[in-house]
Amino acid sequence: MAISVGFRHGVHPPEEKELTNQLPIRRMPFADELVFPLRQHAGKPALLCVKVGDHVERGDTLGEADGFMSVPIHASAAGTVVDFDWWPHPDGSMAMAVRLKVDRYAPQVARPRLVPRWEGLTPAEVVQAVQRGGVVGLGGAAFPTHVKLAPPKDSAVHTLIINGAECEPYLTSDHRTMVEYAPRVLFGIRVMMRSLGVLKCVVGIERNKPDAIEAMRAAVPADLAVEILPLTVKYPQGAEKMLIKAVTGVEVPSGKLPVTVGVVVQNVGSVAAIAEVFETGLPLIERIVTVSGHGLRRPANLIVPVGTKLRDLLAFCDGLTADAAEVIIGGPMMGQAQANLDAPVIKGTTGVVVLAKNETREQRSWPCIHCGRCLEACPVFLNPSMLGDLATVGRYEEMSANHLADCMLCGSCAYVCPSNIPLAQLFQASKTALRRQLATVQ
Amino acid sequence: MNESSAPHLVVTASPHLRPGDSTPRIMWNVVGSLVPVIAAAAWFFGVSALLVVAAATLGAVLAERAFGRGGSLADGSAAITGLLLGLTLPAGLPLWMVFLGGAFGIGFGKAVWGGLGQNVFNPALVGRAFLQAAFPVAITTWPTVGGGFFTLKGDLFALPFMHPVTSAVTSATPLGLLKFEGKGTEIASLIFGGRGGSVGETAALVILAAGAYLALRDYLNWRLPVSIIATVALLSGVLHAIDPHKPDVPFMLFSGGLMLGAVYMATDMVTSPVTNLGRWVFGIGVGILVVVIRVWGGLPEGVMYAILFMNALVPFINRATQPRVFGTSLRTTT
Ligand code: SF4
Ligand code: SF4
């Protein structure tokens, strides 16, 4: 294997991947009721296009895209719309959501081909088809994929980077996707490369997934210039800027997008999703979710219909253990703890992790002792110790002068802080406070 | 899953994983690493060493209890201050003075600044500087090594503000000998201990071993002791080469409180720079000052003042050595 590459700083939380990284992906059956928030992606929420009482088939549209920076939402099962109201959202807020009573006796066969075949489509038609398929980035941020396929005209994109780092502890959905669906991932890469007009693609995979690296290498077609690049195992290797640094050696300028250095980054699950909509003709209505953690009885990698409530998902995995303490959507480093198990799996849900009591953070913290560990951890070279001091006294302007905007909220600093100072939380709150200040000024 | 089977869930901010280390754990590890140093002190100075260290620790801990935030004793930092202060004192110093030094170090070296993490100066050295100023004679009365384990040195039990009657056998420290009498000291006794000096400065090897343990576990930053020791070695080497009457390198390294200061005092996280570059600057600064004070200053020992002086510069060093932000050519400003 070639030498692996990485970035400077970062942290090494326990990986905990062995709970699920050898478990084949299985399918989760339809729950009795599914919930579809209209806001599941970055950009504008979808616009409702069904009424209470309507019957829908699997794959039918529930909400239309609201402009270019938006994608539609589709029903992941046949059933009846029973409600449209506020519902707990996995980001911790409430959101308007369609509730669907699943038709128990429907064969759940989708209507044929909502999305056309890829072969023969023009680049503009591909963008349109991907948007109609409701495809978003499946790595967590849920950025509409079709927008990435249509970069600004004046940008010279030369490399497509596929993010197979999966650096969050516990999560293995991308890993299993690469092992089990490597040809599909490569078909998705082909679609993206063609659309972007790039000739070069690099797939970055952390070295702790040798089987994925091997499967991907074996699946690279002869006519596609795709390099499979093993990466150092380190958090947050999967952060866009860190990945670009590891692959190209270039730092994306502060405040700029990857396109400025000629790169587009897409995550493994998302390219597989692009391939899937063209292969099956079905929109994005299900995704692969890792359900894991020491607080869960039976960890698994599952194909889960979008809209499945956490409650049903956890029950399918035999429920929580007696010492389960915290249910997190996403990974334990950046994920969102859930207060309400009625929140559904949405398109951006990479995993559900149930932490046991002894893994969760203590409540109490100590004063900053200036040990400097947070500076050594921060992958964008900020001074979290100083930013934390400023945050506690509310000096937000000074924080922004000290590059708060470059903070990715990756949590590396808080993870290593021996004083258990909730640095990432402070920074998130400071960013929100700054945005509010800015809004009131304007 | 039915409602009743869902256990009590907590909802906290990310990151959700518990880090491997905690501040009290760091502090108590430092305390633990001092056990062999104190044992070595007891070997050389007998029970007097233990009494001095205990009195200093008692003073520091009681002051923390009185002035610190509730429960702040548990973080272990006050205990470190007391132990370290005790190790810098002569074995025969009256215990009431020692106690006062410990209390002063915590009270004025830490509590008035706002407690753990807020102080600019190393509290143990603040206590030491206070004693130096208040009791200049007593603190430079160095009892000899040896005698029975239970032989009390000096005037340990002198009553407060009674003038100590210096009846015990005393000896000069190697640095004092050199400075004021022009006499050298066997290098072996410098390295392995067993010469005049403060309670804890006499066993360089034990201190170095303890420091290596702490550095390996990332409980102290190796850049500090390495830069200090290297600077002192280099500078005194050059000076000795130019003028052989100046002390040579091994003497400079192993005499006085250099090892104790480099390994335990300069590495206090709160009062040393937070950036790695800053740590090099700090260490080199301490090293230069130690040599300058010892060679040209009026005092035989320079470590304490060198570190206290550099402590005062830490905010500026931090500001000048901020990291370069990713994707920019800029450093953070404050
Ligand atoms: S959360 Fe922000 S400050 Fe902390 S390590 Fe990540 S990027 Fe740096
Ligand atoms: S890791 Fe925590 S205690 Fe250490 S310098 Fe950073 S904020 Fe302070």
PDB file of C-alpha atoms in Angstrom, chain A residues 13 169 241-242 245 251-254 311 314-315 320-321 324-328 332-335 337-339 341 355 357-363 366-373 375-376 379-383 386 402-403 406 411 414-415 417-419 424-425, chain B residues 1-3 5-24 26-27 69-71 74-75 115-118 217-219 221 223 268-276 279 318 322-328 330-334:
ATOM      1  CA  PRO A  13     -10.681   9.546  19.581  1.00  0.00           C
ATOM      2  CA  PRO A 169     -15.977   7.275  15.592  1.00  0.00           C
ATOM      3  CA  LYS A 241     -10.537  21.432   3.956  1.00  0.00           C
ATOM      4  CA  MET A 242      -8.481  18.757   5.703  1.00  0.00           C
ATOM      5  CA  LYS A 245      -5.031  19.482   2.104  1.00  0.00           C
ATOM      6  CA  GLU A 251      -4.885  24.929   1.867  1.00  0.00           C
ATOM      7  CA  VAL A 252      -8.249  26.290   0.773  1.00  0.00           C
ATOM      8  CA  PRO A 253      -8.008  30.023   1.516  1.00  0.00           C
ATOM      9  CA  SER A 254      -9.877  31.130   4.615  1.00  0.00           C
ATOM     10  CA  ARG A 311     -37.805   5.005  18.169  1.00  0.00           C
ATOM     11  CA  LEU A 314     -33.650   1.581  17.786  1.00  0.00           C
ATOM     12  CA  ALA A 315     -36.382  -0.957  18.446  1.00  0.00           C
ATOM     13  CA  LEU A 320     -31.124   0.285  24.348  1.00  0.00           C
ATOM     14  CA  THR A 321     -29.071  -1.310  27.075  1.00  0.00           C
ATOM     15  CA  ALA A 324     -27.493   3.785  27.606  1.00  0.00           C
ATOM     16  CA  ALA A 325     -27.149   7.478  28.306  1.00  0.00           C
ATOM     17  CA  GLU A 326     -27.256   9.509  25.121  1.00  0.00           C
ATOM     18  CA  VAL A 327     -28.729   9.008  21.640  1.00  0.00           C
ATOM     19  CA  ILE A 328     -26.847  10.932  18.975  1.00  0.00           C
ATOM     20  CA  PRO A 332     -20.186  11.443  18.593  1.00  0.00           C
ATOM     21  CA  MET A 333     -17.769  14.270  17.660  1.00  0.00           C
ATOM     22  CA  MET A 334     -20.152  16.550  15.763  1.00  0.00           C
ATOM     23  CA  GLY A 335     -23.538  14.858  16.025  1.00  0.00           C
ATOM     24  CA  ALA A 337     -27.908  14.544  20.938  1.00  0.00           C
ATOM     25  CA  GLN A 338     -31.603  13.724  20.748  1.00  0.00           C
ATOM     26  CA  ALA A 339     -34.108  14.685  23.375  1.00  0.00           C
ATOM     27  CA  LEU A 341     -36.888   9.713  19.925  1.00  0.00           C
ATOM     28  CA  LEU A 355     -23.398   6.113  24.047  1.00  0.00           C
ATOM     29  CA  LYS A 357     -23.012   6.248  30.539  1.00  0.00           C
ATOM     30  CA  ASN A 358     -19.255   5.920  31.047  1.00  0.00           C
ATOM     31  CA  GLU A 359     -18.474   7.300  27.567  1.00  0.00           C
ATOM     32  CA  THR A 360     -20.398  10.530  27.891  1.00  0.00           C
ATOM     33  CA  ARG A 361     -18.857  13.761  29.084  1.00  0.00           C
ATOM     34  CA  GLU A 362     -18.916  14.825  32.666  1.00  0.00           C
ATOM     35  CA  GLN A 363     -20.919  17.891  33.507  1.00  0.00           C
ATOM     36  CA  TRP A 366     -12.414  23.400  35.404  1.00  0.00           C
ATOM     37  CA  PRO A 367     -10.767  26.709  34.539  1.00  0.00           C
ATOM     38  CA  CYS A 368      -8.467  26.795  31.514  1.00  0.00           C
ATOM     39  CA  ILE A 369      -4.975  25.891  32.691  1.00  0.00           C
ATOM     40  CA  HIS A 370      -3.336  26.963  29.417  1.00  0.00           C
ATOM     41  CA  CYS A 371      -2.036  23.513  28.741  1.00  0.00           C
ATOM     42  CA  GLY A 372      -2.128  24.297  25.021  1.00  0.00           C
ATOM     43  CA  ARG A 373      -3.578  20.941  24.007  1.00  0.00           C
ATOM     44  CA  LEU A 375      -3.972  24.583  20.032  1.00  0.00           C
ATOM     45  CA  GLU A 376      -2.229  21.335  19.165  1.00  0.00           C
ATOM     46  CA  PRO A 379      -6.909  21.500  12.501  1.00  0.00           C
ATOM     47  CA  VAL A 380      -7.334  25.081  11.317  1.00  0.00           C
ATOM     48  CA  PHE A 381      -4.690  26.396  13.754  1.00  0.00           C
ATOM     49  CA  LEU A 382      -6.875  28.633  15.890  1.00  0.00           C
ATOM     50  CA  ASN A 383      -6.245  29.399  19.551  1.00  0.00           C
ATOM     51  CA  MET A 386      -8.103  32.338  23.911  1.00  0.00           C
ATOM     52  CA  ASN A 402      -9.369  36.080  15.712  1.00  0.00           C
ATOM     53  CA  HIS A 403     -10.885  33.995  12.936  1.00  0.00           C
ATOM     54  CA  ASP A 406     -12.687  29.615  10.306  1.00  0.00           C
ATOM     55  CA  GLY A 411     -14.903  19.618  18.446  1.00  0.00           C
ATOM     56  CA  ALA A 414     -13.120  20.360  23.359  1.00  0.00           C
ATOM     57  CA  TYR A 415     -12.283  16.675  23.027  1.00  0.00           C
ATOM     58  CA  CYS A 417      -9.416  19.828  26.866  1.00  0.00           C
ATOM     59  CA  PRO A 418      -8.510  18.387  30.270  1.00  0.00           C
ATOM     60  CA  SER A 419     -10.595  21.073  31.921  1.00  0.00           C
ATOM     61  CA  ALA A 424     -17.138  23.887  20.448  1.00  0.00           C
ATOM     62  CA  GLN A 425     -20.441  24.693  22.102  1.00  0.00           C
TER      63      GLN A 425
ATOM     64  CA  MET B   1     -39.468   0.223  21.819  1.00  0.00           C
ATOM     65  CA  ASN B   2     -42.134   1.257  24.220  1.00  0.00           C
ATOM     66  CA  GLU B   3     -41.917   4.396  26.284  1.00  0.00           C
ATOM     67  CA  SER B   5     -38.060   0.857  28.140  1.00  0.00           C
ATOM     68  CA  ALA B   6     -36.379   4.148  27.183  1.00  0.00           C
ATOM     69  CA  PRO B   7     -33.934   4.951  29.968  1.00  0.00           C
ATOM     70  CA  HIS B   8     -33.170   8.432  31.087  1.00  0.00           C
ATOM     71  CA  LEU B   9     -31.329  10.159  28.246  1.00  0.00           C
ATOM     72  CA  VAL B  10     -29.015  13.113  28.548  1.00  0.00           C
ATOM     73  CA  VAL B  11     -28.769  15.785  25.869  1.00  0.00           C
ATOM     74  CA  THR B  12     -25.402  17.526  25.767  1.00  0.00           C
ATOM     75  CA  ALA B  13     -23.487  19.529  23.192  1.00  0.00           C
ATOM     76  CA  SER B  14     -20.969  17.902  20.893  1.00  0.00           C
ATOM     77  CA  PRO B  15     -18.376  16.488  21.094  1.00  0.00           C
ATOM     78  CA  HIS B  16     -20.070  13.838  23.169  1.00  0.00           C
ATOM     79  CA  LEU B  17     -17.141  11.586  23.969  1.00  0.00           C
ATOM     80  CA  ARG B  18     -15.404  11.823  27.302  1.00  0.00           C
ATOM     81  CA  PRO B  19     -11.778  12.851  26.930  1.00  0.00           C
ATOM     82  CA  GLY B  20      -9.140  10.604  28.429  1.00  0.00           C
ATOM     83  CA  ASP B  21      -7.657  13.256  30.670  1.00  0.00           C
ATOM     84  CA  SER B  22      -8.788  15.781  33.189  1.00  0.00           C
ATOM     85  CA  THR B  23      -7.137  18.707  34.886  1.00  0.00           C
ATOM     86  CA  PRO B  24      -7.232  17.110  38.355  1.00  0.00           C
ATOM     87  CA  ILE B  26      -2.811  16.016  35.453  1.00  0.00           C
ATOM     88  CA  MET B  27      -2.305  17.783  38.755  1.00  0.00           C
ATOM     89  CA  ARG B  69     -13.597  28.410  45.164  1.00  0.00           C
ATOM     90  CA  GLY B  70     -15.550  25.612  46.773  1.00  0.00           C
ATOM     91  CA  GLY B  71     -14.033  22.248  46.047  1.00  0.00           C
ATOM     92  CA  ALA B  74      -9.732  18.553  44.807  1.00  0.00           C
ATOM     93  CA  ASP B  75      -8.016  19.719  41.618  1.00  0.00           C
ATOM     94  CA  GLY B 115      -7.792  31.145  41.343  1.00  0.00           C
ATOM     95  CA  LEU B 116      -6.618  28.290  39.147  1.00  0.00           C
ATOM     96  CA  GLY B 117      -5.675  29.347  35.635  1.00  0.00           C
ATOM     97  CA  GLN B 118      -5.758  33.078  36.269  1.00  0.00           C
ATOM     98  CA  ARG B 217       2.417  11.203  29.667  1.00  0.00           C
ATOM     99  CA  ASP B 218       2.074  14.725  28.271  1.00  0.00           C
ATOM    100  CA  TYR B 219       1.657  16.196  31.722  1.00  0.00           C
ATOM    101  CA  ASN B 221       5.707  20.068  27.880  1.00  0.00           C
ATOM    102  CA  ARG B 223      10.084  21.963  25.194  1.00  0.00           C
ATOM    103  CA  ASP B 268       3.598  25.122  35.298  1.00  0.00           C
ATOM    104  CA  MET B 269       1.027  25.268  32.492  1.00  0.00           C
ATOM    105  CA  VAL B 270      -0.833  28.219  33.881  1.00  0.00           C
ATOM    106  CA  THR B 271       2.191  30.494  34.007  1.00  0.00           C
ATOM    107  CA  SER B 272       4.056  29.399  30.886  1.00  0.00           C
ATOM    108  CA  PRO B 273       3.170  30.142  27.262  1.00  0.00           C
ATOM    109  CA  VAL B 274       0.346  28.296  25.566  1.00  0.00           C
ATOM    110  CA  THR B 275       2.004  28.035  22.133  1.00  0.00           C
ATOM    111  CA  ASN B 276       4.910  25.740  21.321  1.00  0.00           C
ATOM    112  CA  ARG B 279       7.536  27.765  25.015  1.00  0.00           C
ATOM    113  CA  ASN B 318       1.601  34.370  23.765  1.00  0.00           C
ATOM    114  CA  GLN B 322      -0.035  32.922  17.869  1.00  0.00           C
ATOM    115  CA  PRO B 323      -0.410  30.158  15.303  1.00  0.00           C
ATOM    116  CA  ARG B 324      -0.933  30.929  11.616  1.00  0.00           C
ATOM    117  CA  VAL B 325      -4.555  30.316  10.733  1.00  0.00           C
ATOM    118  CA  PHE B 326      -5.242  27.596   8.142  1.00  0.00           C
ATOM    119  CA  GLY B 327      -5.734  28.991   4.672  1.00  0.00           C
ATOM    120  CA  THR B 328      -4.241  32.389   5.531  1.00  0.00           C
ATOM    121  CA  LEU B 330      -2.041  35.590   9.095  1.00  0.00           C
ATOM    122  CA  ARG B 331      -1.620  34.983  12.765  1.00  0.00           C
ATOM    123  CA  THR B 332      -4.431  35.625  15.198  1.00  0.00           C
ATOM    124  CA  THR B 333      -4.047  39.056  16.670  1.00  0.00           C
ATOM    125  CA  THR B 334      -4.756  39.151  20.381  1.00  0.00           C
TER     126      THR B 334
END
